Amino acid sequence: MTISKEGGFTTTELVVASLFAVIVLATLYGFYRDQLYNLLSQETKTATLEDARGALDLMVRELRNAGAWGSSSAPAGCARFQAATATQVQIQADLDGNGDCSSDASENVTYAYLSTATSTCPAGRITRKGDCLVGNVVIPTGIDFLTYYGAGSTTPLTHPISDYNAIKRVKITFAVQMQNPNPNARSANPNVSTTLSSSV
């Protein structure tokens, strides 16, 4: 008669092996979660940069066209600047040379910073002709959204500006910010933000 010996794992061995497996899985999960949060933060930063850059590029292009007349002088009723405040600018041009400054969508343009929200545009927004250009906008503390300078001057013109012909340069400054998607970093950095500035 032969006696066979059957081997197996004891309950203690199974518990220890399960414990090690849980430790490895928890470590992998923590690493994956941190990498995911970092990726989400980078995507949010890229999104704020794209939004800010797109809005700034359009504003710079159209401000450069301000006062571009088809003839040597401004058509009747047109002016390079129709309004110029710290939060709003209205510019005109005669880009198609037909003798007026309102026949093309880019010939009479108003940009404004508004702190109120709409159903389609978050609070802190820049509008173009009343339509939302970019949302989630903040203006850095102590800086104006729009700053105006005279010819060759580094000192801003004082508001209200009485002579719009004195404006030779406009500085645009704003930031686009969104909530930090990384909950582990929110206490130190609650928002992901991109600040841009350009002089035209």
PDB file of C-alpha atoms in Angstrom:
ATOM      1  CA  MET A   1       0.000   0.000   0.000  1.00  0.00           C
ATOM      2  CA  THR A   2       1.359   3.362  -1.052  1.00  0.00           C
ATOM      3  CA  ILE A   3       0.679   6.545   0.928  1.00  0.00           C
ATOM      4  CA  SER A   4       0.525   9.688  -1.249  1.00  0.00           C
ATOM      5  CA  LYS A   5       1.375  13.069   0.157  1.00  0.00           C
ATOM      6  CA  GLU A   6      -0.611  15.946  -1.292  1.00  0.00           C
ATOM      7  CA  GLY A   7       0.969  19.411  -1.020  1.00  0.00           C
ATOM      8  CA  GLY A   8      -0.841  22.764  -0.848  1.00  0.00           C
ATOM      9  CA  PHE A   9      -0.815  26.244   0.607  1.00  0.00           C
ATOM     10  CA  THR A  10      -1.717  26.917   4.142  1.00  0.00           C
ATOM     11  CA  THR A  11      -4.129  29.645   5.108  1.00  0.00           C
ATOM     12  CA  THR A  12      -1.264  31.715   6.511  1.00  0.00           C
ATOM     13  CA  GLU A  13       0.639  31.516   3.228  1.00  0.00           C
ATOM     14  CA  LEU A  14      -2.446  32.592   1.268  1.00  0.00           C
ATOM     15  CA  VAL A  15      -3.044  35.553   3.586  1.00  0.00           C
ATOM     16  CA  VAL A  16       0.600  36.679   3.313  1.00  0.00           C
ATOM     17  CA  ALA A  17       0.563  36.330  -0.495  1.00  0.00           C
ATOM     18  CA  SER A  18      -2.709  38.277  -0.693  1.00  0.00           C
ATOM     19  CA  LEU A  19      -1.242  41.005   1.509  1.00  0.00           C
ATOM     20  CA  PHE A  20       1.769  41.371  -0.778  1.00  0.00           C
ATOM     21  CA  ALA A  21      -0.501  41.461  -3.831  1.00  0.00           C
ATOM     22  CA  VAL A  22      -2.604  44.232  -2.241  1.00  0.00           C
ATOM     23  CA  ILE A  23       0.543  46.243  -1.420  1.00  0.00           C
ATOM     24  CA  VAL A  24       1.803  45.948  -5.012  1.00  0.00           C
ATOM     25  CA  LEU A  25      -1.609  46.873  -6.442  1.00  0.00           C
ATOM     26  CA  ALA A  26      -1.953  49.859  -4.075  1.00  0.00           C
ATOM     27  CA  THR A  27       1.503  51.102  -5.089  1.00  0.00           C
ATOM     28  CA  LEU A  28       0.694  50.732  -8.783  1.00  0.00           C
ATOM     29  CA  TYR A  29      -2.665  52.456  -8.304  1.00  0.00           C
ATOM     30  CA  GLY A  30      -1.052  55.370  -6.441  1.00  0.00           C
ATOM     31  CA  PHE A  31       1.554  55.768  -9.190  1.00  0.00           C
ATOM     32  CA  TYR A  32      -1.104  55.586 -11.911  1.00  0.00           C
ATOM     33  CA  ARG A  33      -3.330  58.083 -10.094  1.00  0.00           C
ATOM     34  CA  ASP A  34      -0.476  60.574  -9.665  1.00  0.00           C
ATOM     35  CA  GLN A  35       0.466  60.268 -13.329  1.00  0.00           C
ATOM     36  CA  LEU A  36      -3.174  60.724 -14.356  1.00  0.00           C
ATOM     37  CA  TYR A  37      -3.512  63.879 -12.237  1.00  0.00           C
ATOM     38  CA  ASN A  38      -0.264  65.250 -13.682  1.00  0.00           C
ATOM     39  CA  LEU A  39      -1.531  64.558 -17.197  1.00  0.00           C
ATOM     40  CA  LEU A  40      -4.859  66.279 -16.446  1.00  0.00           C
ATOM     41  CA  SER A  41      -3.006  69.296 -15.021  1.00  0.00           C
ATOM     42  CA  GLN A  42      -0.849  69.535 -18.150  1.00  0.00           C
ATOM     43  CA  GLU A  43      -3.906  69.243 -20.406  1.00  0.00           C
ATOM     44  CA  THR A  44      -5.650  71.990 -18.434  1.00  0.00           C
ATOM     45  CA  LYS A  45      -2.554  74.206 -18.656  1.00  0.00           C
ATOM     46  CA  THR A  46      -2.407  73.611 -22.424  1.00  0.00           C
ATOM     47  CA  ALA A  47      -6.119  74.415 -22.757  1.00  0.00           C
ATOM     48  CA  THR A  48      -5.716  77.719 -20.899  1.00  0.00           C
ATOM     49  CA  LEU A  49      -2.720  78.595 -23.072  1.00  0.00           C
ATOM     50  CA  GLU A  50      -4.587  77.793 -26.296  1.00  0.00           C
ATOM     51  CA  ASP A  51      -7.637  79.803 -25.224  1.00  0.00           C
ATOM     52  CA  ALA A  52      -5.537  82.788 -24.154  1.00  0.00           C
ATOM     53  CA  ARG A  53      -3.288  82.678 -27.232  1.00  0.00           C
ATOM     54  CA  GLY A  54      -6.216  82.439 -29.654  1.00  0.00           C
ATOM     55  CA  ALA A  55      -7.969  85.449 -28.108  1.00  0.00           C
ATOM     56  CA  LEU A  56      -4.772  87.499 -27.890  1.00  0.00           C
ATOM     57  CA  ASP A  57      -3.744  86.762 -31.492  1.00  0.00           C
ATOM     58  CA  LEU A  58      -7.132  87.911 -32.825  1.00  0.00           C
ATOM     59  CA  MET A  59      -7.060  91.094 -30.730  1.00  0.00           C
ATOM     60  CA  VAL A  60      -3.493  91.923 -31.797  1.00  0.00           C
ATOM     61  CA  ARG A  61      -4.283  91.397 -35.485  1.00  0.00           C
ATOM     62  CA  GLU A  62      -7.373  93.588 -35.414  1.00  0.00           C
ATOM     63  CA  LEU A  63      -5.767  96.309 -33.289  1.00  0.00           C
ATOM     64  CA  ARG A  64      -2.933  96.486 -35.830  1.00  0.00           C
ATOM     65  CA  ASN A  65      -5.543  97.088 -38.536  1.00  0.00           C
ATOM     66  CA  ALA A  66      -7.156  99.964 -36.621  1.00  0.00           C
ATOM     67  CA  GLY A  67      -7.060 103.088 -38.743  1.00  0.00           C
ATOM     68  CA  ALA A  68      -6.228 101.254 -41.957  1.00  0.00           C
ATOM     69  CA  TRP A  69      -8.102 103.391 -44.464  1.00  0.00           C
ATOM     70  CA  GLY A  70      -8.592 102.481 -48.128  1.00  0.00           C
ATOM     71  CA  SER A  71      -7.773 106.063 -49.000  1.00  0.00           C
ATOM     72  CA  SER A  72      -5.300 108.395 -47.319  1.00  0.00           C
ATOM     73  CA  SER A  73      -7.843 109.664 -44.772  1.00  0.00           C
ATOM     74  CA  ALA A  74     -10.595 108.276 -42.599  1.00  0.00           C
ATOM     75  CA  PRO A  75     -14.063 108.017 -44.195  1.00  0.00           C
ATOM     76  CA  ALA A  76     -16.737 110.302 -42.777  1.00  0.00           C
ATOM     77  CA  GLY A  77     -17.844 109.169 -39.324  1.00  0.00           C
ATOM     78  CA  CYS A  78     -14.904 106.791 -38.873  1.00  0.00           C
ATOM     79  CA  ALA A  79     -12.014 106.998 -36.437  1.00  0.00           C
ATOM     80  CA  ARG A  80      -9.184 104.703 -35.469  1.00  0.00           C
ATOM     81  CA  PHE A  81     -10.513 104.587 -31.883  1.00  0.00           C
ATOM     82  CA  GLN A  82     -14.151 105.164 -30.968  1.00  0.00           C
ATOM     83  CA  ALA A  83     -13.726 104.097 -27.331  1.00  0.00           C
ATOM     84  CA  ALA A  84     -10.689 103.440 -25.157  1.00  0.00           C
ATOM     85  CA  THR A  85     -11.053 102.527 -21.486  1.00  0.00           C
ATOM     86  CA  ALA A  86      -9.268 100.107 -19.174  1.00  0.00           C
ATOM     87  CA  THR A  87     -11.861  97.411 -19.920  1.00  0.00           C
ATOM     88  CA  GLN A  88     -13.070  98.225 -23.443  1.00  0.00           C
ATOM     89  CA  VAL A  89     -11.737  99.341 -26.811  1.00  0.00           C
ATOM     90  CA  GLN A  90     -13.632 100.059 -30.030  1.00  0.00           C
ATOM     91  CA  ILE A  91     -11.587 100.272 -33.219  1.00  0.00           C
ATOM     92  CA  GLN A  92     -12.451 101.020 -36.823  1.00  0.00           C
ATOM     93  CA  ALA A  93     -10.840 100.524 -40.226  1.00  0.00           C
ATOM     94  CA  ASP A  94     -11.790 100.527 -43.904  1.00  0.00           C
ATOM     95  CA  LEU A  95     -10.225  97.229 -44.900  1.00  0.00           C
ATOM     96  CA  ASP A  96     -12.086  96.784 -48.179  1.00  0.00           C
ATOM     97  CA  GLY A  97     -11.528 100.405 -49.249  1.00  0.00           C
ATOM     98  CA  ASN A  98     -15.194 101.088 -50.024  1.00  0.00           C
ATOM     99  CA  GLY A  99     -15.327 104.358 -48.075  1.00  0.00           C
ATOM    100  CA  ASP A 100     -17.029 103.204 -44.875  1.00  0.00           C
ATOM    101  CA  CYS A 101     -15.958 101.373 -41.754  1.00  0.00           C
ATOM    102  CA  SER A 102     -18.851  99.015 -41.142  1.00  0.00           C
ATOM    103  CA  SER A 103     -19.304  96.865 -44.249  1.00  0.00           C
ATOM    104  CA  ASP A 104     -16.931  94.124 -43.064  1.00  0.00           C
ATOM    105  CA  ALA A 105     -17.088  92.223 -39.763  1.00  0.00           C
ATOM    106  CA  SER A 106     -13.510  93.279 -38.941  1.00  0.00           C
ATOM    107  CA  GLU A 107     -13.953  96.985 -39.707  1.00  0.00           C
ATOM    108  CA  ASN A 108     -15.845  98.088 -36.580  1.00  0.00           C
ATOM    109  CA  VAL A 109     -14.904  95.929 -33.597  1.00  0.00           C
ATOM    110  CA  THR A 110     -15.367  96.311 -29.853  1.00  0.00           C
ATOM    111  CA  TYR A 111     -13.452  94.218 -27.331  1.00  0.00           C
ATOM    112  CA  ALA A 112     -14.519  94.277 -23.690  1.00  0.00           C
ATOM    113  CA  TYR A 113     -13.686  92.536 -20.438  1.00  0.00           C
ATOM    114  CA  LEU A 114     -16.786  91.651 -18.405  1.00  0.00           C
ATOM    115  CA  SER A 115     -16.890  90.027 -14.973  1.00  0.00           C
ATOM    116  CA  THR A 116     -20.415  88.653 -15.410  1.00  0.00           C
ATOM    117  CA  ALA A 117     -21.200  85.205 -16.764  1.00  0.00           C
ATOM    118  CA  THR A 118     -23.676  84.031 -19.375  1.00  0.00           C
ATOM    119  CA  SER A 119     -25.147  80.587 -19.959  1.00  0.00           C
ATOM    120  CA  THR A 120     -22.492  79.903 -22.609  1.00  0.00           C
ATOM    121  CA  CYS A 121     -19.511  81.897 -21.327  1.00  0.00           C
ATOM    122  CA  PRO A 122     -18.058  81.643 -17.797  1.00  0.00           C
ATOM    123  CA  ALA A 123     -17.544  84.680 -15.595  1.00  0.00           C
ATOM    124  CA  GLY A 124     -14.523  86.751 -16.352  1.00  0.00           C
ATOM    125  CA  ARG A 125     -14.828  86.901 -20.118  1.00  0.00           C
ATOM    126  CA  ILE A 126     -13.567  88.840 -23.080  1.00  0.00           C
ATOM    127  CA  THR A 127     -16.158  89.642 -25.704  1.00  0.00           C
ATOM    128  CA  ARG A 128     -15.742  90.620 -29.339  1.00  0.00           C
ATOM    129  CA  LYS A 129     -18.669  92.609 -30.706  1.00  0.00           C
ATOM    130  CA  GLY A 130     -20.726  91.348 -27.751  1.00  0.00           C
ATOM    131  CA  ASP A 131     -19.985  87.665 -28.420  1.00  0.00           C
ATOM    132  CA  CYS A 132     -17.901  85.550 -26.059  1.00  0.00           C
ATOM    133  CA  LEU A 133     -14.312  85.339 -27.296  1.00  0.00           C
ATOM    134  CA  VAL A 134     -12.847  83.570 -24.249  1.00  0.00           C
ATOM    135  CA  GLY A 135     -14.110  82.752 -20.766  1.00  0.00           C
ATOM    136  CA  ASN A 136     -12.479  82.048 -17.399  1.00  0.00           C
ATOM    137  CA  VAL A 137     -10.524  85.299 -17.737  1.00  0.00           C
ATOM    138  CA  VAL A 138      -8.958  87.123 -14.802  1.00  0.00           C
ATOM    139  CA  ILE A 139      -7.066  90.391 -14.877  1.00  0.00           C
ATOM    140  CA  PRO A 140      -3.897  90.283 -12.736  1.00  0.00           C
ATOM    141  CA  THR A 141      -4.084  92.457  -9.619  1.00  0.00           C
ATOM    142  CA  GLY A 142      -2.901  96.021 -10.149  1.00  0.00           C
ATOM    143  CA  ILE A 143      -2.887  95.723 -13.956  1.00  0.00           C
ATOM    144  CA  ASP A 144      -5.461  96.953 -16.478  1.00  0.00           C
ATOM    145  CA  PHE A 145      -6.805  94.723 -19.223  1.00  0.00           C
ATOM    146  CA  LEU A 146      -6.017  97.552 -21.673  1.00  0.00           C
ATOM    147  CA  THR A 147      -3.307 100.158 -21.157  1.00  0.00           C
ATOM    148  CA  TYR A 148      -2.744 102.987 -23.645  1.00  0.00           C
ATOM    149  CA  TYR A 149       0.484 104.849 -24.435  1.00  0.00           C
ATOM    150  CA  GLY A 150       1.422 107.909 -26.476  1.00  0.00           C
ATOM    151  CA  ALA A 151       4.176 108.043 -29.086  1.00  0.00           C
ATOM    152  CA  GLY A 152       7.521 106.937 -27.650  1.00  0.00           C
ATOM    153  CA  SER A 153       6.171 107.044 -24.085  1.00  0.00           C
ATOM    154  CA  THR A 154       6.513 104.432 -21.368  1.00  0.00           C
ATOM    155  CA  THR A 155       4.027 106.245 -19.139  1.00  0.00           C
ATOM    156  CA  PRO A 156       0.400 105.169 -19.653  1.00  0.00           C
ATOM    157  CA  LEU A 157      -2.166 107.737 -20.729  1.00  0.00           C
ATOM    158  CA  THR A 158      -4.497 108.765 -17.904  1.00  0.00           C
ATOM    159  CA  HIS A 159      -8.162 107.725 -17.969  1.00  0.00           C
ATOM    160  CA  PRO A 160     -10.431 109.092 -19.224  1.00  0.00           C
ATOM    161  CA  ILE A 161      -8.485 109.639 -22.422  1.00  0.00           C
ATOM    162  CA  SER A 162      -9.675 112.886 -23.988  1.00  0.00           C
ATOM    163  CA  ASP A 163      -7.778 112.657 -27.286  1.00  0.00           C
ATOM    164  CA  TYR A 164      -7.889 109.228 -28.939  1.00  0.00           C
ATOM    165  CA  ASN A 165      -5.431 110.448 -31.583  1.00  0.00           C
ATOM    166  CA  ALA A 166      -2.775 110.466 -28.850  1.00  0.00           C
ATOM    167  CA  ILE A 167      -2.978 106.664 -28.569  1.00  0.00           C
ATOM    168  CA  LYS A 168      -0.055 105.066 -30.388  1.00  0.00           C
ATOM    169  CA  ARG A 169       0.305 101.794 -28.499  1.00  0.00           C
ATOM    170  CA  VAL A 170      -2.079  99.484 -26.654  1.00  0.00           C
ATOM    171  CA  LYS A 171      -0.936  96.893 -24.122  1.00  0.00           C
ATOM    172  CA  ILE A 172      -3.232  93.911 -23.544  1.00  0.00           C
ATOM    173  CA  THR A 173      -2.848  91.821 -20.379  1.00  0.00           C
ATOM    174  CA  PHE A 174      -5.054  89.011 -19.103  1.00  0.00           C
ATOM    175  CA  ALA A 175      -4.976  85.482 -17.746  1.00  0.00           C
ATOM    176  CA  VAL A 176      -7.137  82.449 -18.421  1.00  0.00           C
ATOM    177  CA  GLN A 177      -7.543  80.148 -15.433  1.00  0.00           C
ATOM    178  CA  MET A 178      -9.340  76.910 -14.648  1.00  0.00           C
ATOM    179  CA  GLN A 179      -9.680  74.840 -11.490  1.00  0.00           C
ATOM    180  CA  ASN A 180      -6.724  72.560 -10.885  1.00  0.00           C
ATOM    181  CA  PRO A 181      -7.889  69.012 -11.738  1.00  0.00           C
ATOM    182  CA  ASN A 182      -5.387  67.556  -9.259  1.00  0.00           C
ATOM    183  CA  PRO A 183      -7.159  67.372  -5.870  1.00  0.00           C
ATOM    184  CA  ASN A 184      -3.828  66.656  -4.166  1.00  0.00           C
ATOM    185  CA  ALA A 185      -2.429  70.020  -5.313  1.00  0.00           C
ATOM    186  CA  ARG A 186      -5.544  72.212  -4.928  1.00  0.00           C
ATOM    187  CA  SER A 187      -4.668  73.461  -1.471  1.00  0.00           C
ATOM    188  CA  ALA A 188      -1.367  74.911  -2.733  1.00  0.00           C
ATOM    189  CA  ASN A 189      -2.480  75.735  -6.306  1.00  0.00           C
ATOM    190  CA  PRO A 190      -6.278  75.912  -6.585  1.00  0.00           C
ATOM    191  CA  ASN A 191      -6.136  77.090 -10.215  1.00  0.00           C
ATOM    192  CA  VAL A 192      -4.142  76.378 -13.349  1.00  0.00           C
ATOM    193  CA  SER A 193      -3.502  79.718 -15.025  1.00  0.00           C
ATOM    194  CA  THR A 194      -1.802  81.206 -18.097  1.00  0.00           C
ATOM    195  CA  THR A 195      -1.078  84.945 -18.259  1.00  0.00           C
ATOM    196  CA  LEU A 196      -0.351  86.628 -21.581  1.00  0.00           C
ATOM    197  CA  SER A 197       0.549  90.181 -22.496  1.00  0.00           C
ATOM    198  CA  SER A 198       1.265  91.958 -25.760  1.00  0.00           C
ATOM    199  CA  SER A 199       1.836  95.504 -26.941  1.00  0.00           C
ATOM    200  CA  VAL A 200       0.358  96.580 -30.261  1.00  0.00           C
TER     201      VAL A 200
END
